[in-house]
Short mmCIF file of C-alpha atoms in Angstrom, two decimals:
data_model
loop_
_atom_site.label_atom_id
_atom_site.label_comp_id
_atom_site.label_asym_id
_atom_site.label_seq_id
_atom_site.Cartn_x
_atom_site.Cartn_y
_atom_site.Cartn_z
CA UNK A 1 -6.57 1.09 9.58
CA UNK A 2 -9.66 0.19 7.42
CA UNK A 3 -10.00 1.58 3.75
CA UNK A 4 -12.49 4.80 4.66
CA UNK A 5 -11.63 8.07 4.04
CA UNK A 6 -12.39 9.00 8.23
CA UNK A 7 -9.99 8.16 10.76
CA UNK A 8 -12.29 5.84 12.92
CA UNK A 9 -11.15 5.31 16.77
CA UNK A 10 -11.52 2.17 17.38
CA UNK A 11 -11.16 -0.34 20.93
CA UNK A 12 -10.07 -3.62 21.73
CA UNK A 13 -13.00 -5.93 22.54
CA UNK A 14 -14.47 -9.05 23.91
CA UNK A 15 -18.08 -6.94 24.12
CA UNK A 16 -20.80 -7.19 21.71
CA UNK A 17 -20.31 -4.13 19.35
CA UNK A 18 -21.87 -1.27 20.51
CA UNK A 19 -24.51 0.55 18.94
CA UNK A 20 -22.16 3.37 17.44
CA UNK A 21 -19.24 4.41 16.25
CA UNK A 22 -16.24 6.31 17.58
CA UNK A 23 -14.66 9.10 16.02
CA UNK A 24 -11.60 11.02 15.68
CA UNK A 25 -13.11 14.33 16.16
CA UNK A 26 -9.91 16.82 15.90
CA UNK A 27 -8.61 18.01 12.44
CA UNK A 28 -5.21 17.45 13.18
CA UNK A 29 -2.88 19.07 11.00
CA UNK A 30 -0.89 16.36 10.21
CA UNK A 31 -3.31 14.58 8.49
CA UNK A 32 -3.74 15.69 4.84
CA UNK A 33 -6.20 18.25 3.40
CA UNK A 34 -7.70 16.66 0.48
CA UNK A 35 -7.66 20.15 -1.43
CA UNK A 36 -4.30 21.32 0.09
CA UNK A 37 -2.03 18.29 -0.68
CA UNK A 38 -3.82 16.94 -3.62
CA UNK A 39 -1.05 14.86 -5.06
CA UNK A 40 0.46 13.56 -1.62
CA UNK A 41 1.55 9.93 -2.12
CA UNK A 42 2.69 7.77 0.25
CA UNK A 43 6.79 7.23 0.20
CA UNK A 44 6.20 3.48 1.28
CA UNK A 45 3.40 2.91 -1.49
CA UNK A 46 3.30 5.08 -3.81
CA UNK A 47 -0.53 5.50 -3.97
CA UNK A 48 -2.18 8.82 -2.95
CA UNK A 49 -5.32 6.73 -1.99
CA UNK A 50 -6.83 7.06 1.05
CA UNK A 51 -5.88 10.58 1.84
CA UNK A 52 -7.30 10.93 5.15
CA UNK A 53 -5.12 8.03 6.56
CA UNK A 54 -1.81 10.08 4.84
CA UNK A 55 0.21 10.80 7.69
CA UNK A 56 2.88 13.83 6.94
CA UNK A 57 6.06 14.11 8.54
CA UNK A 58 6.69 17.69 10.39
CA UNK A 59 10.05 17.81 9.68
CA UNK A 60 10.23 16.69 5.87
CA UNK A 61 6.30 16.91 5.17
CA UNK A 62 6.31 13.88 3.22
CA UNK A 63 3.12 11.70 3.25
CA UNK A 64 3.05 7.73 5.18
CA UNK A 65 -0.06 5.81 5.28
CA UNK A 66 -0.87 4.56 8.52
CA UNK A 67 -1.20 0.91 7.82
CA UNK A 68 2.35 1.32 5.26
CA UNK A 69 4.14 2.63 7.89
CA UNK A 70 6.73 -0.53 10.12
CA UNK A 71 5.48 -0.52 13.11
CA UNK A 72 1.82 -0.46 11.80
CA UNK A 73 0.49 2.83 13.26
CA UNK A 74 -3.94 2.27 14.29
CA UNK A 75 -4.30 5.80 14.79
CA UNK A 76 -2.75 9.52 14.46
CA UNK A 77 0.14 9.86 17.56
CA UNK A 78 -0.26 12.81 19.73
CA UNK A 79 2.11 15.77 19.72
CA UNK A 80 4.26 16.16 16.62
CA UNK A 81 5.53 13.04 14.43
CA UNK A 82 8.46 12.39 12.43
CA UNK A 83 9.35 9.95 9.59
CA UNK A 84 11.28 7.19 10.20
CA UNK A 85 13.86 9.01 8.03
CA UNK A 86 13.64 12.01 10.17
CA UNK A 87 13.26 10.52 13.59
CA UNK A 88 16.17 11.12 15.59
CA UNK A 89 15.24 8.88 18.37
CA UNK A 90 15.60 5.83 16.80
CA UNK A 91 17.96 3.89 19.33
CA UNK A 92 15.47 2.61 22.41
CA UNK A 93 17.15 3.32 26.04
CA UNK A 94 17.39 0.27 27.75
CA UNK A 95 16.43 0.10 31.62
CA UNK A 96 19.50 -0.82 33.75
CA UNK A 97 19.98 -4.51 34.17
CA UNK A 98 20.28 -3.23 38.48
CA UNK A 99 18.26 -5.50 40.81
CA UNK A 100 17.41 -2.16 43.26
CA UNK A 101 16.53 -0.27 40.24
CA UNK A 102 14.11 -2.94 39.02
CA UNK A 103 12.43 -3.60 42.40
CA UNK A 104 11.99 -0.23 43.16
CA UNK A 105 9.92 0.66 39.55
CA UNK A 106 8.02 -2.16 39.91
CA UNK A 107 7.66 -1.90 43.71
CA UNK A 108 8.37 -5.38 44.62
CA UNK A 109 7.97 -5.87 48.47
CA UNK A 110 11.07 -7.83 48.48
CA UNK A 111 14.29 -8.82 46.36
CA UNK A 112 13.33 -11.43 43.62
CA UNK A 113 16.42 -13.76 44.76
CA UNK A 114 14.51 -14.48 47.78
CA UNK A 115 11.44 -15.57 46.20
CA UNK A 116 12.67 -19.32 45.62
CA UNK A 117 11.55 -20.98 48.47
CA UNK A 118 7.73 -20.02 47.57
CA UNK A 119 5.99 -22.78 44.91
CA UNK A 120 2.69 -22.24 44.09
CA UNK A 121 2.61 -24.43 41.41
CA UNK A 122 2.28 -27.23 44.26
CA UNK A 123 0.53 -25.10 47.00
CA UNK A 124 -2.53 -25.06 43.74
CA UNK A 125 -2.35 -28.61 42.68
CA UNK A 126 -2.95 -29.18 46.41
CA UNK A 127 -5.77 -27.26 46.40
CA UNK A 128 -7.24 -28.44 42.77
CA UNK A 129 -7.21 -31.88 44.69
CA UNK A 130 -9.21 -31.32 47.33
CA UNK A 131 -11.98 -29.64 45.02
CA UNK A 132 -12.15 -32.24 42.85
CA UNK A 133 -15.47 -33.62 41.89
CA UNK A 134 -16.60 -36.89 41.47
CA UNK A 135 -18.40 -36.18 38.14
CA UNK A 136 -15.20 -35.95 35.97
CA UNK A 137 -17.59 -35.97 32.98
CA UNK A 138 -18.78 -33.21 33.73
CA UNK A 139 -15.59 -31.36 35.22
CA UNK A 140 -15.09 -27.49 34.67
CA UNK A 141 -11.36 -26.95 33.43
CA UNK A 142 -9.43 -24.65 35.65
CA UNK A 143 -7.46 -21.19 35.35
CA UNK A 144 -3.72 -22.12 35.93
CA UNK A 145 -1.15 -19.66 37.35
CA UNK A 146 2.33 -19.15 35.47
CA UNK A 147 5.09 -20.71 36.61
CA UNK A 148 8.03 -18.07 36.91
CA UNK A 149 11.61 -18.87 35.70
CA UNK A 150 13.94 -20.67 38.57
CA UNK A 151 16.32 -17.97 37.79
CA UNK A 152 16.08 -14.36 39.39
CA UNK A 153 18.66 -13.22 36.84
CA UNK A 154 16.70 -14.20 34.33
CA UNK A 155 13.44 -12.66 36.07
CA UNK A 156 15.74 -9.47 36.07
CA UNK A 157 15.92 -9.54 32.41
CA UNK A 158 12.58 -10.45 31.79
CA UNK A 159 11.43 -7.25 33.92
CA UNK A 160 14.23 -5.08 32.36
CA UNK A 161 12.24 -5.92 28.94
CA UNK A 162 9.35 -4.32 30.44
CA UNK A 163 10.16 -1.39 31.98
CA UNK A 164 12.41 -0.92 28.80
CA UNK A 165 9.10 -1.10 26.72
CA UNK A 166 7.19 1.30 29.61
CA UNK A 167 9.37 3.75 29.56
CA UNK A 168 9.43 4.48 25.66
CA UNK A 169 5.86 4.66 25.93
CA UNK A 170 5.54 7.12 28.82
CA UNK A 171 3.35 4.69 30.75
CA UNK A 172 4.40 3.83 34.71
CA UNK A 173 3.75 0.37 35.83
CA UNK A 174 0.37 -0.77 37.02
CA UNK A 175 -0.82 -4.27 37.59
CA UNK A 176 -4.34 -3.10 38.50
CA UNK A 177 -6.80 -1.25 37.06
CA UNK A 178 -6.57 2.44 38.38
CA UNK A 179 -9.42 5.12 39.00
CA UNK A 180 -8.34 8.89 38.34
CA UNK A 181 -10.21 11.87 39.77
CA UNK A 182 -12.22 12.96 37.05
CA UNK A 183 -12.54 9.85 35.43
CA UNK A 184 -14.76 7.31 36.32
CA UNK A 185 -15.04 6.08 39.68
CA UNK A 186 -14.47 2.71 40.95
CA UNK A 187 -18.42 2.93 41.99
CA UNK A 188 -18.82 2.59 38.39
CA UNK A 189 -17.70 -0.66 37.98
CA UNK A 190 -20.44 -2.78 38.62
CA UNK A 191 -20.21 -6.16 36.95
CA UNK A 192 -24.09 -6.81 37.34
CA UNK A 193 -24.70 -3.60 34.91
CA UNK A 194 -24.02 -5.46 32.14
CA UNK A 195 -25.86 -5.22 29.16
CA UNK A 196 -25.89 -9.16 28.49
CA UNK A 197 -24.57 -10.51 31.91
CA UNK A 198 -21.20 -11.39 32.68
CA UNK A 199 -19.61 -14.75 33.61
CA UNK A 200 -18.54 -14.66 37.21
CA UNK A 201 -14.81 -15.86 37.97
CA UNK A 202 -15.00 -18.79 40.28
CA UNK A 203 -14.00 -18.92 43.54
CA UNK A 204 -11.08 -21.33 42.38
CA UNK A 205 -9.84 -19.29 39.59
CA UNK A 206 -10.24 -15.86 41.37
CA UNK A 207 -7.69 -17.49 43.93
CA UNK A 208 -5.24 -18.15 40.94
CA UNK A 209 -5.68 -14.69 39.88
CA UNK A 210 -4.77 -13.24 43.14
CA UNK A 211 -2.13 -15.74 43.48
CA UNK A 212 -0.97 -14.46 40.21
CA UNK A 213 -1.05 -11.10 41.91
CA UNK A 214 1.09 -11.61 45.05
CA UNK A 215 3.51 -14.10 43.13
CA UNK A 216 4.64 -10.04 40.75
CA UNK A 217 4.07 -8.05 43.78
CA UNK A 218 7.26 -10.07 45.44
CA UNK A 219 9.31 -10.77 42.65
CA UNK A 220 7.72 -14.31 40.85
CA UNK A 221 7.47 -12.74 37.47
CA UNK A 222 5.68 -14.36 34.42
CA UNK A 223 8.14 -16.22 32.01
CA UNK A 224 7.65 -13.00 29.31
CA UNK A 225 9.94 -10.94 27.22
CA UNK A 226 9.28 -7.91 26.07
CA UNK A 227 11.22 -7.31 22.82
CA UNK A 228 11.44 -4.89 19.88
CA UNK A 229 10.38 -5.71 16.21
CA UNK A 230 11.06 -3.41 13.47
CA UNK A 231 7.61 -4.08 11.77
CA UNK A 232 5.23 -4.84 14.83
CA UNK A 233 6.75 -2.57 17.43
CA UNK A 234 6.64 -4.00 20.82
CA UNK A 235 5.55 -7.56 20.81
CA UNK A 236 5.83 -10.03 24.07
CA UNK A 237 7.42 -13.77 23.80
CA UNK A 238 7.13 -16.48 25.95
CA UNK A 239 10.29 -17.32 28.06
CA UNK A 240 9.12 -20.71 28.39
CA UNK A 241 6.76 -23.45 27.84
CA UNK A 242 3.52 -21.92 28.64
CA UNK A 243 0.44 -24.55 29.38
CA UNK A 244 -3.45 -24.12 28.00
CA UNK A 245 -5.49 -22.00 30.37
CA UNK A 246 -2.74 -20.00 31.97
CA UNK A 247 -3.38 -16.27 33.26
CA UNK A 248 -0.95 -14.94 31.03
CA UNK A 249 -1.68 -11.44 32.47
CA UNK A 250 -5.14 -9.12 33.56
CA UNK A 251 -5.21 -5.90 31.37
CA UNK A 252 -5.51 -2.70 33.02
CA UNK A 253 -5.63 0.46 32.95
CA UNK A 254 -7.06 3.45 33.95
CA UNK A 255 -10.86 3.41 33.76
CA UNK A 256 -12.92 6.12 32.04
CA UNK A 257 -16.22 6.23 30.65
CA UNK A 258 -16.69 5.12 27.19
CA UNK A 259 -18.43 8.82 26.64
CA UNK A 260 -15.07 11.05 27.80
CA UNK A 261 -13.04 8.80 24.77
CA UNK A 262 -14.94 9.82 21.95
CA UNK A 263 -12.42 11.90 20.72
CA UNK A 264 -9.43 10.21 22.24
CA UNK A 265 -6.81 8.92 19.38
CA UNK A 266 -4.99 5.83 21.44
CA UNK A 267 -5.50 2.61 19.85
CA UNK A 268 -5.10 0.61 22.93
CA UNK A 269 -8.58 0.98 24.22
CA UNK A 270 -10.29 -2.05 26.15
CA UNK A 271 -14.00 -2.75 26.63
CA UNK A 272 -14.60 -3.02 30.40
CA UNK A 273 -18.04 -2.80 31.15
CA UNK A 274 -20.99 -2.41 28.20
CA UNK A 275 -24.54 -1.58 29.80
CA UNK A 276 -27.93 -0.90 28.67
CA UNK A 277 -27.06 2.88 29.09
CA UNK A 278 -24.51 4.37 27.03
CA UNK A 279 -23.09 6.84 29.84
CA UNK A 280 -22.34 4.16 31.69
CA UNK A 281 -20.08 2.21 29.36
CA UNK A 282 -16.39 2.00 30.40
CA UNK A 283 -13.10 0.99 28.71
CA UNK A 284 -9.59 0.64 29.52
CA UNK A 285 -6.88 3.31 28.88
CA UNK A 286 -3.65 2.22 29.06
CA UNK A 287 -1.66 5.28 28.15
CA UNK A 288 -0.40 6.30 31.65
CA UNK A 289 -0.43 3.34 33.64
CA UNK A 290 0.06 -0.08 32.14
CA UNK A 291 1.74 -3.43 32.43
CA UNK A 292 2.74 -6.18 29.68
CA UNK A 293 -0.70 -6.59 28.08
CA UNK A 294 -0.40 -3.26 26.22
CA UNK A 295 2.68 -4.89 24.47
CA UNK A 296 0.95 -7.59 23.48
CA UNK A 297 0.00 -7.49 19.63
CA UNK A 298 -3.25 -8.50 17.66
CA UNK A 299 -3.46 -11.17 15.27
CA UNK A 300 -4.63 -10.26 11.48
CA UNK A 301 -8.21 -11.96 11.58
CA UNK A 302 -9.27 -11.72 8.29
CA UNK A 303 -6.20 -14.25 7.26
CA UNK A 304 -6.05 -17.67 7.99
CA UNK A 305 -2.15 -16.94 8.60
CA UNK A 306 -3.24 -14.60 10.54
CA UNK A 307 -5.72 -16.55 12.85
CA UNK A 308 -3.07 -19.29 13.26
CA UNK A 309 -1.16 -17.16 15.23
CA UNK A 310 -3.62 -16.69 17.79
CA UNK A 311 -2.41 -18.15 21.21
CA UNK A 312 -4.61 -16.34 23.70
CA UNK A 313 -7.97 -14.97 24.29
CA UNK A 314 -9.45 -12.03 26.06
CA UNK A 315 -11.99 -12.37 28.63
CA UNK A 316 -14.18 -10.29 30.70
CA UNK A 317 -14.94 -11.60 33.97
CA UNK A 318 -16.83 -10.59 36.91
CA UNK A 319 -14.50 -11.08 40.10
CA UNK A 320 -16.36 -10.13 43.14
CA UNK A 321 -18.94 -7.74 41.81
CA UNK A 322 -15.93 -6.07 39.64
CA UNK A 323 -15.48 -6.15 35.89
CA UNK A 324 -12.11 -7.70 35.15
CA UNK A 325 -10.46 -8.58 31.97
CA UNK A 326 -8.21 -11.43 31.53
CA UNK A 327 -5.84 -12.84 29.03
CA UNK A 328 -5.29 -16.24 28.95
CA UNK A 329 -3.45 -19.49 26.88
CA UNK A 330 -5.83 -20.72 24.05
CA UNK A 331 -3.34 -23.71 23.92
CA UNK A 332 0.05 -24.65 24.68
CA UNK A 333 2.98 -22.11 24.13
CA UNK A 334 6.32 -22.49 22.72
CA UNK A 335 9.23 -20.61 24.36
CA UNK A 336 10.19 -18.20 21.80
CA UNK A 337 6.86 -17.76 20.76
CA UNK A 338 4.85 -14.39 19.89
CA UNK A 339 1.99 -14.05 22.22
CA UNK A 340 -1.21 -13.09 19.75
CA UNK A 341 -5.06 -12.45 20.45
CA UNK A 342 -8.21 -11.21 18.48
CA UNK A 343 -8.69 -7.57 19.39
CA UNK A 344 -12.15 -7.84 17.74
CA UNK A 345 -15.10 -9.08 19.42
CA UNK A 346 -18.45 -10.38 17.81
CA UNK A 347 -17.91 -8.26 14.99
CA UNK A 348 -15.02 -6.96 13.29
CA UNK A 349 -14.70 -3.46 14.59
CA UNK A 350 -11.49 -3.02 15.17
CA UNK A 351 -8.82 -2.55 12.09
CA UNK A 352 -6.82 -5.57 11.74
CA UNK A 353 -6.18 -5.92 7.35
CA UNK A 354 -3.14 -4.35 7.43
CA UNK A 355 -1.33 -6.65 10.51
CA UNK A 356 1.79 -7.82 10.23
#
């Protein structure tokens, strides 16, 4: 969180900032009453600074800043919250390591061990030859799709990380953006709306994408682990060797308009669609159905440390009249490595000081 006394809401973004500002609008109880709890400090820090970000415990009602707290928390949780002292859920439940299990919560039309005969790394470099143009001066570098591990155990595991990570957040599995009744319809996503036009996928790189697509939906599974870190919370690592310009993953969602989050305290937020009209705005809520983007941290911008780390970028495309957003390889990848990304846009809006 920033240094101001209000709890600001705040999105993840690749749009221009928009022309106001979102706020936490509930008085929840657990943050601190500047008049009630005068001389709360914070147990990490020992400063009673910032009392609005003071989060208290409703067991021991000691005081945690947000940003002191390991994993970093960008906004006050839902329902109640307990130190880290007094949190007796401490030990995460893994997912069975059980091929049926796995296919069945991430409804894969068939068994990933039967996948292997299927290579689209080939079936595309066939297909990036016989586009090729003549004018390589002036040739247009192309999405690439991942290239999943040779191993279905290993796929196994690498899913098991997920649905591990799902799970402890309450979200079920989506690898498409979803449209709720009483949220905003898929009518609403019109890619042409926006305020300062959109950059149309080509018809190349929306084929990767959907290759992408079909390659999860039957088992091929992106070389990712999901994996638990003590200060950062959930944070993603590559498997493998992961090239510059690969679809790491499409974040999604379910899609409301920007106006029904106002007062909505999740900090995973995306910009989808920003439009002349306010009303019409929409983001990305990943709360109740999500896939591995959600798990994927933020890097702290306003270090150069901090911008190092950055591996991938976020971008909004327009995919056949449809506002999509994409995350993809800034550069080559490292197996072992953290997957990072700016959550800010144009401007700084979104918190990032205090990362890890």
């Amino acid at each position: 969180m920033g240094s101001s006394t209000t709890v600001v809401l705040r999105r993840r973004t690749e749009a221009p900032k928009p022309g106001r500002t979102l706020r936490n609008r509930s008085n929840s109880r657990k943050m601190v009453d500047e008049d009630e709890y005068s001389d709360t400090s914070c147990e990490k820090c020992g400063s009673g600074e910032y009392p609005a970000q003071l989060l208290l415990c409703d067991k021991c009602d000691r005081g945690f800043h947000l940003f002191c707290l390991r994993p970093i928390l960008a906004s006050v949780p839902k329902g109640s919250w307990f130190c880290p002292s007094c949190d007796d859920n401490k030990n995460l439940t893994k997912f069975p390591l059980v091929q049926t299990k796995i296919v069945d919560f991430f409804r894969i039309q068939r068994p990933s061990s039967s996948i292997n005969e299927f290579s689209p790394g080939k079936d595309c470099q066939k297909k990036r030859k016989r586009g090729s143009s003549l004018v390589v001066s002036k040739k247009r570098r192309r999405l690439l799709p991942f290239n999943p591990t040779k191993d279905p155990t290993r796929r196994l595991e690498q899913m098991t990380s997920l649905a591990t990570a799902l799970l402890a957040a309450g979200a079920d599995f989506s690898n498409e953006l979803t449209y709720m009744p009483g949220m905003a319809p898929r009518t609403a996503n019109h890619a042409a709306l926006e305020r300062e036009g959109m950059q149309v996928l080509s018809k190349d790189d929306t084929e990767t994408l959907q290759l992408c697509k079909n390659m999860m939906k039957q088992g091929e599974w992106p070389p990712l682990m999901v994996v638990f870190d003590p200060k950062e919370g959930f944070t993603v690592e590559a498997d493998a060797i992961i090239k510059d310009w690969t679809i790491i993953t499409e974040y999604v969602g379910d899609v409301d308009y920007l106006n029904n989050r106002e007062a909505d305290d999740g900090d995973s937020m995306m910009t989808l669609l920003t439009t002349n009209d306010p009303s019409k705005d929409l983001v990305i809520c990943p709360d109740k159905h999500s896939n591995i983007a959600r798990f994927i941290n933020g890097i702290n911008n306003h270090t150069p440390a901090g911008k190092k780390k950055q591996n991938l970028k976020c971008v909004r495309f327009d995919v056949n009249g449809e506002c999509r957003v994409l995350l993809v390889a800034n550069r080559d990848i490292r197996k072992g490595e953290r997957l990072y990304y700016d959550y800010n846009g144009y401007e700084n809006e979104y918190p990032t000081e205090h990362f890890v």
